[in-house]
Amino acid sequence: MIRSVLKGSGSALPARVVSNQELAERLDTSDEWIRERTGITQRYIAGEGETTSTLATAAARAALADAGLEPGEIDLIVLATATPDSTFPATAVQVQHALGSTGSAAFDVAAVCSGFLYALGAADSMLRTGMASRALVIGAETFSRILDWEDRTTCVLFGDGAGAIVLGAEEVAEDGPGVLATRLHAAGEHRELLYVDGGPSTTGTVGKLRMKGREVFRHAVVNLAAVLEEVLEAADFAATDIDWVVPHQANLRILDATARKLQLPIEKVVVTVDRHANTSAASVPLAFDVARRDGRIKPGDLVMMEAMGGGFTWGASLLRM
Ligand code: UT7
């Protein structure tokens, strides 16, 4: 059978680290509140010259180097972001150009924090149906540019960054590597619980992020547990078969609660929210790359990726390394 097999991964973070303490100096918040409620201790914030496309390009270069491939060997770029460099063209096209490549298909996916899962689902489908042979799948964000820095209920939660993977279509045995199953969902009736209050066709402005955090939290735990079960069933595995869960990094308490629901030990969950905060579509590929590079995720491992965010949108994907 043809599967989308992981060939490499990479990630990139802005140069500047902003600690909770630094935020507490200019906002009515504290290191203690942020740590206790979210697990976040710091975040990376893009500076001058750092944009979604520059971070995405750096992550893509690292993933290509890891895969031992040249940009010209990629025929599909799918980039998940809610903070594109421009309304158009797609940031994927900017990345293609920055990589010195031309001719591949390149487009953006807008599914906010679950964008990487949506991008992975799209790329996997195109690879398995022969529309492409090698894909770069990227999650990249500069949420710092759409935050209301006066709103302590949101601005302390997010950070900037990018992660990328390279997938190749390969003939493999049934117990071989590759993307085994992906499931995606959306519930537009909840679109006003997490949204941006502007846009090109409404206000003509970019807008700022608004969120009813407690409501999002409640839905996240329920939806994530359900989609994880759904993917396990589709791929015919049990939760106990999973070696690593690579979740969207929104809140340590959500990661704990989801792991508990599935009776998975928290030691099997890759946690980077403490260092990266919530980087939206970048968070899953960033965490994945960290855990591959530090040797936790190894060839042969069964890895579950999952995310939930604005829309609401949510999804999960099971991969054999
Ligand atoms: O990535 C997309 C998905 N997003 C998420 O998954 C986010 C999900 N939600 C969350 O992670 C949590 O709901 C938050 C971290 C956003 C908030 O935690 P919470 O335990 O739900 O707190 P809360 O919103 O119920 O607020 C508790 C209190 C409030 O004060 P009162 O009304 O009880 O007096 C807030 O005003 O904490 C206050 N508060 C803060 N205090 C200090 C809110 N933000 C801050 C802050 N510093 N930064």
Tab-separated table of C-alpha atoms and ligand atoms in Angstrom:
chain	number	residue	atom	x	y	z
A	1	MET	CA	0.000	0.000	0.000
A	2	ILE	CA	1.021	3.637	-0.552
A	3	ARG	CA	1.490	5.657	2.618
A	4	SER	CA	2.831	9.104	3.494
A	5	VAL	CA	6.080	8.331	5.289
A	6	LEU	CA	7.959	10.804	7.490
A	7	LYS	CA	11.295	11.765	5.910
A	8	GLY	CA	12.362	14.619	8.201
A	9	SER	CA	11.327	17.378	10.600
A	10	GLY	CA	12.500	20.838	11.581
A	11	SER	CA	11.491	23.824	13.654
A	12	ALA	CA	12.335	27.470	14.227
A	13	LEU	CA	11.751	29.989	16.991
A	14	PRO	CA	12.215	33.758	17.132
A	15	ALA	CA	15.376	35.025	18.831
A	16	ARG	CA	13.618	36.813	21.693
A	17	VAL	CA	12.360	35.004	24.803
A	18	VAL	CA	9.761	36.777	26.947
A	19	SER	CA	9.354	35.465	30.489
A	20	ASN	CA	6.187	35.598	32.597
A	21	GLN	CA	8.032	38.009	34.869
A	22	GLU	CA	8.598	40.424	31.994
A	23	LEU	CA	4.852	40.393	31.206
A	24	ALA	CA	4.016	40.914	34.888
A	25	GLU	CA	6.060	44.127	34.813
A	26	ARG	CA	3.629	45.742	32.348
A	27	LEU	CA	0.344	43.867	32.941
A	28	ASP	CA	-1.883	43.022	35.929
A	29	THR	CA	-0.715	39.389	36.016
A	30	SER	CA	1.887	37.261	37.775
A	31	ASP	CA	4.339	34.475	37.009
A	32	GLU	CA	2.476	32.376	39.603
A	33	TRP	CA	-0.967	32.811	37.937
A	34	ILE	CA	0.356	31.991	34.450
A	35	ARG	CA	2.312	28.936	35.646
A	36	GLU	CA	-0.504	27.534	37.788
A	37	ARG	CA	-3.309	28.051	35.248
A	38	THR	CA	-1.408	27.122	32.077
A	39	GLY	CA	2.042	25.606	32.768
A	40	ILE	CA	3.639	28.381	30.664
A	41	THR	CA	6.898	29.909	31.934
A	42	GLN	CA	8.040	31.767	28.801
A	43	ARG	CA	7.259	32.296	25.124
A	44	TYR	CA	9.225	33.359	22.019
A	45	ILE	CA	8.102	36.609	20.390
A	46	ALA	CA	8.990	37.613	16.815
A	47	GLY	CA	11.066	40.760	16.424
A	48	GLU	CA	11.858	43.020	13.516
A	49	GLY	CA	12.438	41.038	10.318
A	50	GLU	CA	10.892	37.870	11.767
A	51	THR	CA	7.577	36.948	10.151
A	52	THR	CA	5.470	33.836	9.705
A	53	SER	CA	7.197	33.139	6.376
A	54	THR	CA	10.749	33.633	7.689
A	55	LEU	CA	10.078	31.258	10.605
A	56	ALA	CA	8.346	28.792	8.267
A	57	THR	CA	11.240	28.912	5.808
A	58	ALA	CA	13.786	28.234	8.575
A	59	ALA	CA	11.726	25.269	9.823
A	60	ALA	CA	11.311	23.982	6.240
A	61	ARG	CA	15.069	24.219	5.591
A	62	ALA	CA	15.775	22.242	8.770
A	63	ALA	CA	13.205	19.583	7.793
A	64	LEU	CA	14.650	19.284	4.273
A	65	ALA	CA	18.196	18.959	5.661
A	66	ASP	CA	16.965	16.270	8.070
A	67	ALA	CA	15.339	14.438	5.135
A	68	GLY	CA	18.439	14.847	2.952
A	69	LEU	CA	16.358	16.505	0.229
A	70	GLU	CA	16.751	19.643	-1.895
A	71	PRO	CA	13.834	22.137	-2.171
A	72	GLY	CA	13.469	21.204	-5.860
A	73	GLU	CA	12.593	17.626	-4.867
A	74	ILE	CA	9.384	18.818	-3.131
A	75	ASP	CA	6.230	18.981	-5.288
A	76	LEU	CA	3.737	20.101	-2.617
A	77	ILE	CA	3.869	22.720	0.160
A	78	VAL	CA	0.926	22.941	2.556
A	79	LEU	CA	1.282	25.615	5.216
A	80	ALA	CA	-1.087	26.038	8.151
A	81	THR	CA	-1.361	29.528	9.593
A	82	ALA	CA	-3.844	32.064	10.933
A	83	THR	CA	-1.210	34.809	10.773
A	84	PRO	CA	-0.067	34.926	7.129
A	85	ASP	CA	2.517	37.506	6.039
A	86	SER	CA	-0.150	39.003	3.714
A	87	THR	CA	-3.839	38.410	3.016
A	88	PHE	CA	-2.528	36.978	-0.233
A	89	PRO	CA	-0.492	35.424	-1.798
A	90	ALA	CA	-0.386	32.395	0.473
A	91	THR	CA	2.525	32.201	2.897
A	92	ALA	CA	3.274	28.778	1.357
A	93	VAL	CA	4.165	30.594	-1.875
A	94	GLN	CA	6.481	32.974	0.003
A	95	VAL	CA	8.199	29.945	1.549
A	96	GLN	CA	8.516	28.233	-1.834
A	97	HIS	CA	10.246	31.325	-3.236
A	98	ALA	CA	12.483	31.770	-0.172
A	99	LEU	CA	13.595	28.139	-0.537
A	100	GLY	CA	14.666	28.946	-4.101
A	101	SER	CA	12.136	26.555	-5.584
A	102	THR	CA	9.411	26.922	-8.200
A	103	GLY	CA	6.612	24.919	-9.798
A	104	SER	CA	5.361	22.844	-6.855
A	105	ALA	CA	1.781	23.196	-5.625
A	106	ALA	CA	1.730	25.568	-2.639
A	107	PHE	CA	-1.220	26.701	-0.540
A	108	ASP	CA	-2.221	27.752	2.977
A	109	VAL	CA	-4.701	26.092	5.293
A	110	ALA	CA	-6.697	28.165	7.785
A	111	ALA	CA	-7.881	26.035	10.693
A	112	VAL	CA	-6.148	28.005	13.463
A	113	CYS	CA	-4.691	25.803	16.229
A	114	SER	CA	-5.644	22.551	14.472
A	115	GLY	CA	-4.303	23.882	11.166
A	116	PHE	CA	-1.342	21.507	11.152
A	117	LEU	CA	-3.643	18.484	11.461
A	118	TYR	CA	-5.763	19.819	8.581
A	119	ALA	CA	-2.614	20.458	6.506
A	120	LEU	CA	-1.354	16.961	7.294
A	121	GLY	CA	-4.715	15.464	6.291
A	122	ALA	CA	-4.703	17.368	2.981
A	123	ALA	CA	-1.087	16.486	2.161
A	124	ASP	CA	-1.550	12.829	3.128
A	125	SER	CA	-4.598	12.533	0.842
A	126	MET	CA	-2.747	14.143	-2.076
A	127	LEU	CA	0.287	11.907	-1.569
A	128	ARG	CA	-1.736	8.706	-1.357
A	129	THR	CA	-3.771	9.552	-4.468
A	130	GLY	CA	-0.663	10.342	-6.526
A	131	MET	CA	-1.235	14.106	-6.872
A	132	ALA	CA	2.144	14.661	-5.242
A	133	SER	CA	5.159	12.559	-4.290
A	134	ARG	CA	6.990	14.611	-1.663
A	135	ALA	CA	5.378	17.231	0.569
A	136	LEU	CA	6.479	19.877	3.019
A	137	VAL	CA	3.809	20.288	5.701
A	138	ILE	CA	4.351	23.381	7.806
A	139	GLY	CA	2.670	25.034	10.786
A	140	ALA	CA	3.863	28.614	11.344
A	141	GLU	CA	2.512	31.557	13.319
A	142	THR	CA	3.248	35.013	14.653
A	143	PHE	CA	0.264	35.281	17.013
A	144	SER	CA	2.063	38.081	18.886
A	145	ARG	CA	0.965	40.346	16.001
A	146	ILE	CA	-2.781	39.676	16.538
A	147	LEU	CA	-2.793	39.807	20.334
A	148	ASP	CA	-4.362	42.584	22.354
A	149	TRP	CA	-1.382	43.270	24.618
A	150	GLU	CA	-3.701	45.042	27.103
A	151	ASP	CA	-5.845	41.914	27.561
A	152	ARG	CA	-4.241	39.746	30.245
A	153	THR	CA	-6.751	36.939	29.664
A	154	THR	CA	-5.269	36.207	26.216
A	155	CYS	CA	-1.877	37.851	25.635
A	156	VAL	CA	-0.013	35.778	28.241
A	157	LEU	CA	-1.045	32.518	26.557
A	158	PHE	CA	0.497	32.712	23.084
A	159	GLY	CA	3.889	32.684	21.389
A	160	ASP	CA	5.453	32.584	17.915
A	161	GLY	CA	7.251	29.795	16.052
A	162	ALA	CA	7.191	27.271	13.233
A	163	GLY	CA	7.509	23.542	12.695
A	164	ALA	CA	7.726	21.492	9.503
A	165	ILE	CA	7.803	17.896	8.350
A	166	VAL	CA	8.637	16.266	5.027
A	167	LEU	CA	6.413	13.404	3.902
A	168	GLY	CA	7.116	11.077	0.986
A	169	ALA	CA	4.672	8.734	-0.784
A	170	GLU	CA	6.099	5.219	-0.460
A	171	GLU	CA	5.003	1.651	-1.004
A	172	VAL	CA	5.065	0.047	2.462
A	173	ALA	CA	3.933	-3.147	4.183
A	174	GLU	CA	0.784	-3.040	6.326
A	175	ASP	CA	2.860	-2.918	9.546
A	176	GLY	CA	5.296	-0.417	7.961
A	177	PRO	CA	5.707	3.314	8.590
A	178	GLY	CA	3.485	6.210	7.550
A	179	VAL	CA	0.317	8.123	8.363
A	180	LEU	CA	-2.209	5.468	9.444
A	181	ALA	CA	-5.400	7.487	9.999
A	182	THR	CA	-6.479	11.120	10.331
A	183	ARG	CA	-9.848	12.507	11.423
A	184	LEU	CA	-10.868	16.197	11.270
A	185	HIS	CA	-13.918	18.046	12.612
A	186	ALA	CA	-15.377	21.529	12.895
A	187	ALA	CA	-18.280	23.081	14.820
A	188	GLY	CA	-18.976	26.562	13.449
A	189	GLU	CA	-21.665	27.263	16.043
A	190	HIS	CA	-18.798	27.935	18.478
A	191	ARG	CA	-16.921	30.342	16.182
A	192	GLU	CA	-17.440	33.278	18.599
A	193	LEU	CA	-15.716	31.605	21.532
A	194	LEU	CA	-12.302	32.045	19.889
A	195	TYR	CA	-11.956	34.452	16.977
A	196	VAL	CA	-10.253	37.556	15.603
A	197	ASP	CA	-12.369	40.739	15.561
A	198	GLY	CA	-11.302	41.901	12.105
A	199	GLY	CA	-10.640	40.718	8.585
A	200	PRO	CA	-10.165	41.854	4.971
A	201	SER	CA	-13.837	41.486	3.987
A	202	THR	CA	-15.420	42.904	7.173
A	203	THR	CA	-13.390	45.636	8.834
A	204	GLY	CA	-10.552	45.861	6.351
A	205	THR	CA	-8.199	45.419	9.308
A	206	VAL	CA	-6.332	42.444	10.733
A	207	GLY	CA	-8.121	42.503	14.101
A	208	LYS	CA	-7.183	41.121	17.513
A	209	LEU	CA	-7.675	37.708	19.087
A	210	ARG	CA	-10.650	37.306	21.452
A	211	MET	CA	-11.314	34.197	23.514
A	212	LYS	CA	-13.672	32.888	26.166
A	213	GLY	CA	-10.970	30.666	27.653
A	214	ARG	CA	-13.034	28.684	30.132
A	215	GLU	CA	-15.554	27.642	27.442
A	216	VAL	CA	-12.779	26.648	25.026
A	217	PHE	CA	-11.123	24.597	27.761
A	218	ARG	CA	-14.312	22.624	28.452
A	219	HIS	CA	-14.906	21.774	24.780
A	220	ALA	CA	-11.223	20.977	24.159
A	221	VAL	CA	-11.034	18.102	26.646
A	222	VAL	CA	-14.265	16.491	25.374
A	223	ASN	CA	-13.521	16.918	21.642
A	224	LEU	CA	-9.896	15.788	21.868
A	225	ALA	CA	-10.682	12.637	23.824
A	226	ALA	CA	-13.411	11.778	21.270
A	227	VAL	CA	-11.263	12.320	18.165
A	228	LEU	CA	-8.374	10.340	19.657
A	229	GLU	CA	-10.720	7.372	20.204
A	230	GLU	CA	-12.041	7.801	16.667
A	231	VAL	CA	-8.558	7.707	15.097
A	232	LEU	CA	-7.504	4.719	17.222
A	233	GLU	CA	-10.596	2.844	16.081
A	234	ALA	CA	-10.010	3.760	12.412
A	235	ALA	CA	-6.418	2.474	12.591
A	236	ASP	CA	-7.354	-0.518	14.773
A	237	PHE	CA	-5.116	0.329	17.723
A	238	ALA	CA	-5.725	0.805	21.450
A	239	ALA	CA	-4.601	3.791	23.541
A	240	THR	CA	-2.082	1.481	25.266
A	241	ASP	CA	-0.331	0.940	21.880
A	242	ILE	CA	0.599	4.642	21.632
A	243	ASP	CA	4.270	5.436	22.305
A	244	TRP	CA	3.950	9.233	22.184
A	245	VAL	CA	1.136	11.766	22.099
A	246	VAL	CA	2.144	15.060	20.486
A	247	PRO	CA	-0.693	17.413	21.399
A	248	HIS	CA	-1.463	21.012	20.610
A	249	GLN	CA	0.232	22.972	23.380
A	250	ALA	CA	-2.459	25.279	24.758
A	251	ASN	CA	-2.530	24.488	28.443
A	252	LEU	CA	-0.812	21.875	30.610
A	253	ARG	CA	-4.123	21.233	32.379
A	254	ILE	CA	-5.773	20.320	29.028
A	255	LEU	CA	-2.901	17.910	28.283
A	256	ASP	CA	-3.288	16.339	31.745
A	257	ALA	CA	-7.066	16.041	31.490
A	258	THR	CA	-6.955	14.531	27.962
A	259	ALA	CA	-4.280	12.011	28.974
A	260	ARG	CA	-6.305	11.036	32.039
A	261	LYS	CA	-9.471	10.542	29.950
A	262	LEU	CA	-7.577	8.101	27.738
A	263	GLN	CA	-5.820	6.547	30.755
A	264	LEU	CA	-2.467	7.445	29.195
A	265	PRO	CA	0.428	8.285	31.535
A	266	ILE	CA	1.479	11.953	31.214
A	267	GLU	CA	5.069	10.662	30.638
A	268	LYS	CA	3.929	9.633	27.138
A	269	VAL	CA	2.780	13.174	26.322
A	270	VAL	CA	5.292	15.561	24.718
A	271	VAL	CA	5.065	18.864	26.622
A	272	THR	CA	6.580	22.085	25.293
A	273	VAL	CA	3.888	24.545	26.404
A	274	ASP	CA	6.140	25.533	29.319
A	275	ARG	CA	8.790	26.949	26.931
A	276	HIS	CA	6.840	27.797	23.749
A	277	ALA	CA	3.377	28.729	25.128
A	278	ASN	CA	0.550	28.308	22.598
A	279	THR	CA	1.956	28.751	19.079
A	280	SER	CA	-1.342	27.765	17.382
A	281	ALA	CA	-0.726	25.808	14.141
A	282	ALA	CA	3.015	25.640	14.874
A	283	SER	CA	2.686	23.898	18.218
A	284	VAL	CA	2.272	20.260	17.107
A	285	PRO	CA	5.134	20.182	14.547
A	286	LEU	CA	7.356	22.196	16.938
A	287	ALA	CA	6.770	19.732	19.781
A	288	PHE	CA	7.185	16.792	17.390
A	289	ASP	CA	10.544	18.094	16.171
A	290	VAL	CA	11.772	18.730	19.730
A	291	ALA	CA	10.908	15.159	20.782
A	292	ARG	CA	12.473	13.622	17.645
A	293	ARG	CA	15.675	15.599	18.017
A	294	ASP	CA	16.104	14.837	21.726
A	295	GLY	CA	15.719	11.127	20.929
A	296	ARG	CA	12.341	10.459	22.567
A	297	ILE	CA	10.461	9.692	19.315
A	298	LYS	CA	12.278	6.868	17.529
A	299	PRO	CA	11.811	4.876	14.322
A	300	GLY	CA	8.987	2.348	14.742
A	301	ASP	CA	7.163	4.415	17.404
A	302	LEU	CA	3.405	4.921	17.195
A	303	VAL	CA	2.749	8.668	17.499
A	304	MET	CA	-0.599	10.401	17.962
A	305	MET	CA	-0.846	14.077	16.999
A	306	GLU	CA	-3.909	16.061	18.071
A	307	ALA	CA	-5.166	19.642	18.225
A	308	MET	CA	-8.218	21.768	18.884
A	309	GLY	CA	-8.773	25.466	18.307
A	310	GLY	CA	-10.769	28.358	16.873
A	311	GLY	CA	-13.779	27.529	14.751
A	312	PHE	CA	-14.022	25.253	16.638
A	313	THR	CA	-11.851	22.916	14.607
A	314	TRP	CA	-10.155	19.801	15.908
A	315	GLY	CA	-8.457	16.686	14.650
A	316	ALA	CA	-5.983	13.903	15.264
A	317	SER	CA	-3.609	11.780	13.237
A	318	LEU	CA	-1.834	8.504	14.025
A	319	LEU	CA	1.603	7.888	12.472
A	320	ARG	CA	4.042	5.017	12.558
A	321	MET	CA	7.588	6.431	12.496
B	1	UT7	O1	-5.315	27.188	21.275
B	1	UT7	C1	-6.691	27.190	21.164
B	1	UT7	C2	-7.299	26.578	22.295
B	1	UT7	N1	-7.205	27.441	23.454
B	1	UT7	C3	-7.277	26.893	24.609
B	1	UT7	O2	-7.318	25.669	24.676
B	1	UT7	C4	-7.366	27.750	25.823
B	1	UT7	C5	-8.266	27.074	26.796
B	1	UT7	N2	-8.467	27.814	28.026
B	1	UT7	C6	-7.514	27.916	28.983
B	1	UT7	O3	-6.405	27.472	28.803
B	1	UT7	C7	-7.913	28.537	30.296
B	1	UT7	O4	-9.309	28.687	30.347
B	1	UT7	C8	-7.238	29.914	30.547
B	1	UT7	C9	-5.769	29.709	30.839
B	1	UT7	C10	-7.424	30.803	29.343
B	1	UT7	C11	-7.849	30.590	31.774
B	1	UT7	O5	-7.775	29.749	32.904
B	1	UT7	P1	-9.062	29.545	33.828
B	1	UT7	O6	-8.646	28.689	34.941
B	1	UT7	O7	-10.174	29.046	32.927
B	1	UT7	O8	-9.315	30.990	34.365
B	1	UT7	P2	-10.592	31.929	34.180
B	1	UT7	O9	-10.715	32.395	32.790
B	1	UT7	O10	-11.757	31.251	34.802
B	1	UT7	O11	-10.163	33.153	35.071
B	1	UT7	C12	-9.957	33.027	36.493
B	1	UT7	C13	-9.562	34.368	37.053
B	1	UT7	C14	-10.462	35.507	36.587
B	1	UT7	O12	-10.673	36.388	37.683
B	1	UT7	P3	-12.061	36.366	38.504
B	1	UT7	O13	-13.114	36.670	37.484
B	1	UT7	O14	-12.156	34.965	39.055
B	1	UT7	O15	-11.860	37.417	39.521
B	1	UT7	C15	-9.635	36.221	35.565
B	1	UT7	O16	-9.943	37.579	35.442
B	1	UT7	O17	-8.247	34.723	36.640
B	1	UT7	C16	-8.237	36.054	36.096
B	1	UT7	N3	-7.211	36.147	35.087
B	1	UT7	C17	-5.941	36.472	35.339
B	1	UT7	N4	-5.304	36.786	36.471
B	1	UT7	C18	-3.987	37.051	36.388
B	1	UT7	C19	-7.338	35.904	33.756
B	1	UT7	N5	-6.160	36.075	33.133
B	1	UT7	C20	-5.269	36.423	34.096
B	1	UT7	C21	-3.905	36.713	34.084
B	1	UT7	N6	-3.301	37.024	35.255
B	1	UT7	N7	-3.158	36.670	32.956
